[in-house]
Amino acid sequence: MPAIDGKALILAFSALGAGIAMIGGLGTGIGQGIAAGKAAEAVARQPEAQGDIIRTLLLGDAVAETSAIYCLIIALILIFANPLIRLL
Amino acid sequence: MEFFPRVVFYLKFLDYKVPVTETVVVTWCVMVILMVFSYFAGKSVGKKDGVLQKVCEAFYEGMENILVETMGESASAFIPYIGTLLAFLLFSNLSGLFGARPPTADLSTTLMLASITFFLTQKEGIRRKGLLGYIKSFFEPSPVLFPLNVIGSFSTPVSMAFRLFGNILGGLIIMNLVYSAVPLFIPVPLHFYFDIFAEILQAFIFVMLTAVFIAMAD
């Protein structure tokens, strides 16, 4: 087995890390699902407030999404602008 | 696949070469479109068949309805800025449909827009509470929480900027991946989500968050 070059090792683990970072999307998915379910309940109870409910839901979803977006950005940085390669 | 915007050309300024990226070029295109549109809309005011005037009035009234509901009576001062922000974000997000790289897929643009919101929020806080009340609000409910309050107020523009940037760039990269995997037929329906729905939604969310943060400034 040939010796693994350091750069290849870093690239391999960065790709792995990018994949692992996206696990953080799990929590956001659950949270947004709960929010959407509650919004559906609210619309069923009070159909005339649909506009308000949808707006609140979208705003809440946007804030809940933050953690997933951070995960995405970490993954993107690991793949496209890897700071670790420069350390070699 | 492009993570960083391409450099289109270099601007010679004295001894320096200033790189002009795709972001800057597309931003100027969006600005020109908006300015030309506004010029002709302004000329059509008062004319009998002023279609552009009606379009602008409908846009303004829509903004007014939404903002008065979220911000209350103080909304009227912010309708021009927030309306302009929405128009700019819509045009720049949707520029991806014409093959251009959306300016919002660059962290510089989104951080700049978010920092405008940040300074507007702080200014509103000072205007409503007075300078002393504004400084005092950082030491509430207890002086121990001062660093937390400062970090909290600085983290809102950062999270706003990253949210817009991440969404738009994420969509761009996913579309690029799909195109490199299956270049035919499959990407077409995906454009409706990644290039139209998600982008309009993100523009709307950025605008709504700006309105909510300004309204919460007191």
Short mmCIF file of C-alpha atoms in Angstrom, two decimals:
data_model
loop_
_atom_site.label_atom_id
_atom_site.label_comp_id
_atom_site.label_asym_id
_atom_site.label_seq_id
_atom_site.Cartn_x
_atom_site.Cartn_y
_atom_site.Cartn_z
CA MET A 1 0.00 0.00 0.00
CA PRO A 2 1.51 3.34 -1.04
CA ALA A 3 2.04 6.01 1.61
CA ILE A 4 -0.78 8.56 1.75
CA ASP A 5 0.24 12.08 0.91
CA GLY A 6 -0.72 14.66 3.57
CA LYS A 7 -2.72 16.80 1.18
CA ALA A 8 -4.80 13.85 0.04
CA LEU A 9 -5.49 12.97 3.65
CA ILE A 10 -6.67 16.50 4.39
CA LEU A 11 -8.88 16.53 1.29
CA ALA A 12 -10.40 13.18 2.18
CA PHE A 13 -11.20 14.16 5.73
CA SER A 14 -12.51 17.56 4.59
CA ALA A 15 -14.99 15.84 2.29
CA LEU A 16 -15.97 13.57 5.16
CA GLY A 17 -16.27 16.57 7.48
CA ALA A 18 -18.47 18.41 4.99
CA GLY A 19 -20.81 15.44 4.92
CA ILE A 20 -20.86 15.15 8.70
CA ALA A 21 -21.48 18.90 9.08
CA MET A 22 -24.71 18.56 7.13
CA ILE A 23 -26.14 16.28 9.83
CA GLY A 24 -26.97 19.57 11.52
CA GLY A 25 -29.74 19.93 8.96
CA LEU A 26 -31.61 17.20 10.84
CA GLY A 27 -32.62 19.42 13.73
CA THR A 28 -33.82 22.15 11.41
CA GLY A 29 -35.90 19.66 9.47
CA ILE A 30 -37.61 18.44 12.63
CA GLY A 31 -38.13 21.98 13.90
CA GLN A 32 -39.59 23.26 10.66
CA GLY A 33 -41.83 20.21 10.44
CA ILE A 34 -43.20 20.88 13.91
CA ALA A 35 -43.74 24.55 13.03
CA ALA A 36 -45.55 23.65 9.81
CA GLY A 37 -47.72 21.14 11.65
CA LYS A 38 -48.68 23.75 14.24
CA ALA A 39 -49.41 26.24 11.46
CA ALA A 40 -51.69 23.70 9.77
CA GLU A 41 -53.51 23.23 13.09
CA ALA A 42 -53.82 26.98 13.49
CA VAL A 43 -55.25 27.40 9.98
CA ALA A 44 -57.72 24.59 10.62
CA ARG A 45 -58.87 26.30 13.80
CA GLN A 46 -58.94 29.83 12.37
CA PRO A 47 -59.05 29.80 8.56
CA GLU A 48 -59.63 33.58 8.38
CA ALA A 49 -56.17 34.26 9.88
CA GLN A 50 -54.40 32.30 7.16
CA GLY A 51 -52.36 35.25 5.86
CA ASP A 52 -51.00 36.15 9.30
CA ILE A 53 -50.25 32.51 10.09
CA ILE A 54 -48.34 31.95 6.85
CA ARG A 55 -46.27 35.09 7.39
CA THR A 56 -45.42 34.13 10.96
CA LEU A 57 -44.59 30.59 9.84
CA LEU A 58 -42.22 31.82 7.14
CA LEU A 59 -40.45 34.19 9.54
CA GLY A 60 -40.12 31.50 12.18
CA ASP A 61 -38.86 29.01 9.61
CA ALA A 62 -36.29 31.53 8.43
CA VAL A 63 -34.94 31.94 11.93
CA ALA A 64 -35.02 28.19 12.62
CA GLU A 65 -33.14 27.62 9.38
CA THR A 66 -30.11 29.54 10.63
CA SER A 67 -28.37 26.52 12.13
CA ALA A 68 -28.79 24.51 8.93
CA ILE A 69 -27.43 27.42 6.92
CA TYR A 70 -24.39 27.58 9.19
CA CYS A 71 -23.86 23.85 8.62
CA LEU A 72 -24.18 24.40 4.87
CA ILE A 73 -21.64 27.21 4.94
CA ILE A 74 -19.17 25.13 6.93
CA ALA A 75 -19.59 22.32 4.42
CA LEU A 76 -19.14 24.71 1.48
CA ILE A 77 -16.02 26.22 3.01
CA LEU A 78 -14.57 22.76 3.65
CA ILE A 79 -15.15 21.81 0.01
CA PHE A 80 -14.47 25.01 -1.93
CA ALA A 81 -12.28 27.24 0.24
CA ASN A 82 -10.53 24.79 2.52
CA PRO A 83 -8.43 26.72 5.06
CA LEU A 84 -6.66 23.57 6.28
CA ILE A 85 -4.80 22.94 3.02
CA ARG A 86 -2.85 26.15 3.54
CA LEU A 87 -1.56 24.90 6.87
CA LEU A 88 0.56 22.21 5.20
CA MET B 1 -18.54 25.00 -10.25
CA GLU B 2 -18.01 28.45 -8.87
CA PHE B 3 -17.82 29.25 -5.19
CA PHE B 4 -16.15 32.62 -5.61
CA PRO B 5 -17.49 35.05 -8.22
CA ARG B 6 -15.37 35.27 -11.38
CA VAL B 7 -13.27 38.36 -11.96
CA VAL B 8 -14.59 39.91 -15.17
CA PHE B 9 -11.96 42.60 -15.74
CA TYR B 10 -9.48 44.74 -13.88
CA LEU B 11 -9.92 48.46 -13.35
CA LYS B 12 -6.64 50.39 -13.57
CA PHE B 13 -6.53 53.01 -10.85
CA LEU B 14 -3.17 54.77 -10.50
CA ASP B 15 -0.83 51.89 -9.71
CA TYR B 16 -3.51 49.55 -8.46
CA LYS B 17 -5.44 46.94 -10.35
CA VAL B 18 -8.90 46.74 -8.86
CA PRO B 19 -10.62 43.44 -9.67
CA VAL B 20 -14.21 43.85 -10.85
CA THR B 21 -16.15 40.66 -10.15
CA GLU B 22 -19.31 39.29 -11.68
CA THR B 23 -21.15 40.45 -8.55
CA VAL B 24 -20.33 44.10 -9.23
CA VAL B 25 -21.30 43.86 -12.89
CA VAL B 26 -24.64 42.17 -12.19
CA THR B 27 -25.36 44.60 -9.34
CA TRP B 28 -24.84 47.53 -11.73
CA CYS B 29 -27.11 45.88 -14.30
CA VAL B 30 -29.83 45.49 -11.67
CA MET B 31 -29.33 49.12 -10.63
CA VAL B 32 -29.61 50.32 -14.23
CA ILE B 33 -32.79 48.30 -14.78
CA LEU B 34 -34.35 49.69 -11.60
CA MET B 35 -33.30 53.27 -12.43
CA VAL B 36 -34.62 53.14 -15.99
CA PHE B 37 -37.84 51.61 -14.72
CA SER B 38 -38.19 54.32 -12.05
CA TYR B 39 -37.46 57.06 -14.61
CA PHE B 40 -40.22 55.90 -16.94
CA ALA B 41 -42.57 55.23 -14.01
CA GLY B 42 -41.96 58.80 -12.83
CA LYS B 43 -42.71 60.14 -16.30
CA SER B 44 -45.94 58.18 -16.53
CA VAL B 45 -47.38 59.81 -13.39
CA GLY B 46 -50.59 61.69 -14.14
CA LYS B 47 -50.91 60.36 -17.67
CA LYS B 48 -54.16 58.66 -18.63
CA ASP B 49 -52.62 55.34 -19.62
CA GLY B 50 -49.86 55.34 -17.02
CA VAL B 51 -49.43 51.58 -16.65
CA LEU B 52 -46.10 51.91 -14.87
CA GLN B 53 -47.65 54.27 -12.35
CA LYS B 54 -50.28 51.67 -11.55
CA VAL B 55 -47.63 48.98 -11.17
CA CYS B 56 -45.63 51.16 -8.76
CA GLU B 57 -48.73 52.13 -6.80
CA ALA B 58 -49.75 48.48 -6.43
CA PHE B 59 -46.22 47.63 -5.23
CA TYR B 60 -46.21 50.53 -2.76
CA GLU B 61 -49.65 49.66 -1.41
CA GLY B 62 -48.68 46.03 -0.97
CA MET B 63 -45.57 47.06 0.95
CA GLU B 64 -47.63 49.50 3.03
CA ASN B 65 -50.17 46.83 3.98
CA ILE B 66 -47.51 44.32 5.01
CA LEU B 67 -45.31 46.83 6.87
CA VAL B 68 -48.13 48.52 8.78
CA GLU B 69 -49.22 45.08 9.99
CA THR B 70 -45.71 44.17 11.18
CA MET B 71 -44.33 47.52 12.35
CA GLY B 72 -47.42 49.46 13.38
CA GLU B 73 -47.79 53.18 12.76
CA SER B 74 -44.04 53.88 12.57
CA ALA B 75 -43.91 51.98 9.27
CA SER B 76 -44.50 54.95 6.97
CA ALA B 77 -40.94 56.30 7.37
CA PHE B 78 -39.44 52.96 6.29
CA ILE B 79 -41.61 52.06 3.31
CA PRO B 80 -39.29 53.75 0.76
CA TYR B 81 -36.14 52.02 2.02
CA ILE B 82 -37.71 48.61 2.59
CA GLY B 83 -39.55 48.77 -0.73
CA THR B 84 -36.31 49.57 -2.53
CA LEU B 85 -34.61 46.73 -0.68
CA LEU B 86 -37.32 44.31 -1.78
CA ALA B 87 -37.12 45.49 -5.41
CA PHE B 88 -33.33 45.19 -5.43
CA LEU B 89 -33.36 41.76 -3.78
CA LEU B 90 -36.07 40.45 -6.13
CA PHE B 91 -34.25 41.61 -9.23
CA SER B 92 -30.83 40.43 -8.08
CA ASN B 93 -32.09 37.04 -6.85
CA LEU B 94 -34.04 36.45 -10.04
CA SER B 95 -31.09 37.45 -12.23
CA GLY B 96 -30.05 33.80 -11.89
CA LEU B 97 -32.86 33.00 -14.33
CA PHE B 98 -31.03 34.94 -17.05
CA GLY B 99 -27.83 33.03 -16.58
CA ALA B 100 -26.15 35.69 -14.48
CA ARG B 101 -24.68 34.90 -11.09
CA PRO B 102 -26.98 36.51 -8.50
CA PRO B 103 -25.16 39.29 -6.61
CA THR B 104 -26.64 37.89 -3.39
CA ALA B 105 -24.53 34.74 -3.88
CA ASP B 106 -21.59 36.86 -2.71
CA LEU B 107 -21.08 37.41 1.00
CA SER B 108 -20.01 41.03 0.40
CA THR B 109 -23.44 42.02 -0.93
CA THR B 110 -25.44 40.30 1.78
CA LEU B 111 -23.18 41.54 4.60
CA MET B 112 -23.50 45.09 3.26
CA LEU B 113 -27.30 44.87 3.10
CA ALA B 114 -27.47 43.31 6.56
CA SER B 115 -25.21 46.00 8.02
CA ILE B 116 -27.53 48.69 6.64
CA THR B 117 -30.30 46.99 8.60
CA PHE B 118 -28.03 46.81 11.65
CA PHE B 119 -27.20 50.53 11.62
CA LEU B 120 -30.85 51.39 10.94
CA THR B 121 -31.88 49.29 13.94
CA GLN B 122 -29.32 50.95 16.24
CA LYS B 123 -30.33 54.41 14.99
CA GLU B 124 -33.99 53.64 15.66
CA GLY B 125 -33.05 52.44 19.15
CA ILE B 126 -31.22 55.71 19.88
CA ARG B 127 -34.03 57.80 18.41
CA ARG B 128 -36.74 56.10 20.46
CA LYS B 129 -34.94 55.67 23.80
CA GLY B 130 -32.50 58.57 23.73
CA LEU B 131 -28.75 58.04 23.84
CA LEU B 132 -28.68 57.32 27.59
CA GLY B 133 -31.62 54.94 27.44
CA TYR B 134 -29.99 53.19 24.48
CA ILE B 135 -26.73 52.67 26.36
CA LYS B 136 -28.66 51.62 29.45
CA SER B 137 -30.55 48.98 27.46
CA PHE B 138 -27.28 47.09 27.02
CA PHE B 139 -26.96 46.73 30.81
CA GLU B 140 -30.42 45.27 31.28
CA PRO B 141 -31.64 43.18 32.97
CA SER B 142 -28.29 43.01 34.77
CA PRO B 143 -24.88 44.56 34.02
CA VAL B 144 -23.37 41.05 33.92
CA LEU B 145 -25.22 40.47 30.66
CA PHE B 146 -23.51 43.38 28.86
CA PRO B 147 -21.21 41.23 26.69
CA LEU B 148 -24.10 38.94 25.83
CA ASN B 149 -26.26 41.90 24.76
CA VAL B 150 -23.47 43.28 22.56
CA ILE B 151 -22.86 39.89 20.93
CA GLY B 152 -26.60 39.47 20.51
CA SER B 153 -27.01 42.75 18.66
CA PHE B 154 -24.01 42.03 16.42
CA SER B 155 -25.11 38.49 15.63
CA THR B 156 -28.40 39.50 14.00
CA PRO B 157 -26.84 41.11 10.88
CA VAL B 158 -24.35 38.23 10.59
CA SER B 159 -27.10 35.64 10.73
CA MET B 160 -29.22 37.63 8.24
CA ALA B 161 -26.31 37.91 5.81
CA PHE B 162 -25.39 34.23 6.07
CA ARG B 163 -29.02 33.15 5.68
CA LEU B 164 -29.45 34.97 2.37
CA PHE B 165 -25.97 34.06 1.14
CA GLY B 166 -26.26 30.41 2.12
CA ASN B 167 -29.68 29.96 0.56
CA ILE B 168 -28.80 31.57 -2.75
CA LEU B 169 -25.37 29.97 -3.05
CA GLY B 170 -26.76 26.61 -1.96
CA GLY B 171 -29.37 26.78 -4.71
CA LEU B 172 -26.72 27.81 -7.23
CA ILE B 173 -24.43 24.91 -6.31
CA ILE B 174 -27.25 22.35 -6.31
CA MET B 175 -28.36 23.54 -9.77
CA ASN B 176 -24.77 23.30 -11.00
CA LEU B 177 -24.47 19.76 -9.62
CA VAL B 178 -27.74 18.72 -11.27
CA TYR B 179 -26.63 20.23 -14.58
CA SER B 180 -23.34 18.39 -14.46
CA ALA B 181 -25.12 15.11 -13.66
CA VAL B 182 -28.17 15.30 -15.97
CA PRO B 183 -27.97 18.27 -18.36
CA LEU B 184 -31.34 17.59 -20.03
CA PHE B 185 -35.00 17.87 -18.91
CA ILE B 186 -34.49 17.06 -15.21
CA PRO B 187 -33.15 20.53 -14.22
CA VAL B 188 -36.17 22.38 -15.69
CA PRO B 189 -38.68 21.76 -12.87
CA LEU B 190 -35.94 22.32 -10.30
CA HIS B 191 -35.53 25.88 -11.60
CA PHE B 192 -39.03 26.65 -10.34
CA TYR B 193 -37.92 25.87 -6.81
CA PHE B 194 -34.27 26.95 -6.71
CA ASP B 195 -34.47 29.93 -9.04
CA ILE B 196 -37.96 31.29 -8.49
CA PHE B 197 -39.69 30.09 -5.31
CA ALA B 198 -36.72 29.95 -2.93
CA GLU B 199 -35.27 33.22 -4.18
CA ILE B 200 -38.52 35.19 -3.91
CA LEU B 201 -39.07 33.65 -0.47
CA GLN B 202 -35.57 34.64 0.69
CA ALA B 203 -36.01 38.22 -0.57
CA PHE B 204 -39.31 38.42 1.28
CA ILE B 205 -37.80 36.94 4.45
CA PHE B 206 -34.85 39.36 4.41
CA VAL B 207 -37.26 42.27 4.05
CA MET B 208 -39.57 40.99 6.78
CA LEU B 209 -36.67 40.42 9.17
CA THR B 210 -35.47 43.97 8.51
CA ALA B 211 -38.94 45.26 9.33
CA VAL B 212 -39.23 43.13 12.46
CA PHE B 213 -35.78 44.14 13.77
CA ILE B 214 -36.53 47.83 13.22
CA ALA B 215 -39.89 47.42 14.94
CA MET B 216 -38.23 45.64 17.87
CA ALA B 217 -35.61 48.35 18.33
CA ASP B 218 -37.31 49.86 21.35
#
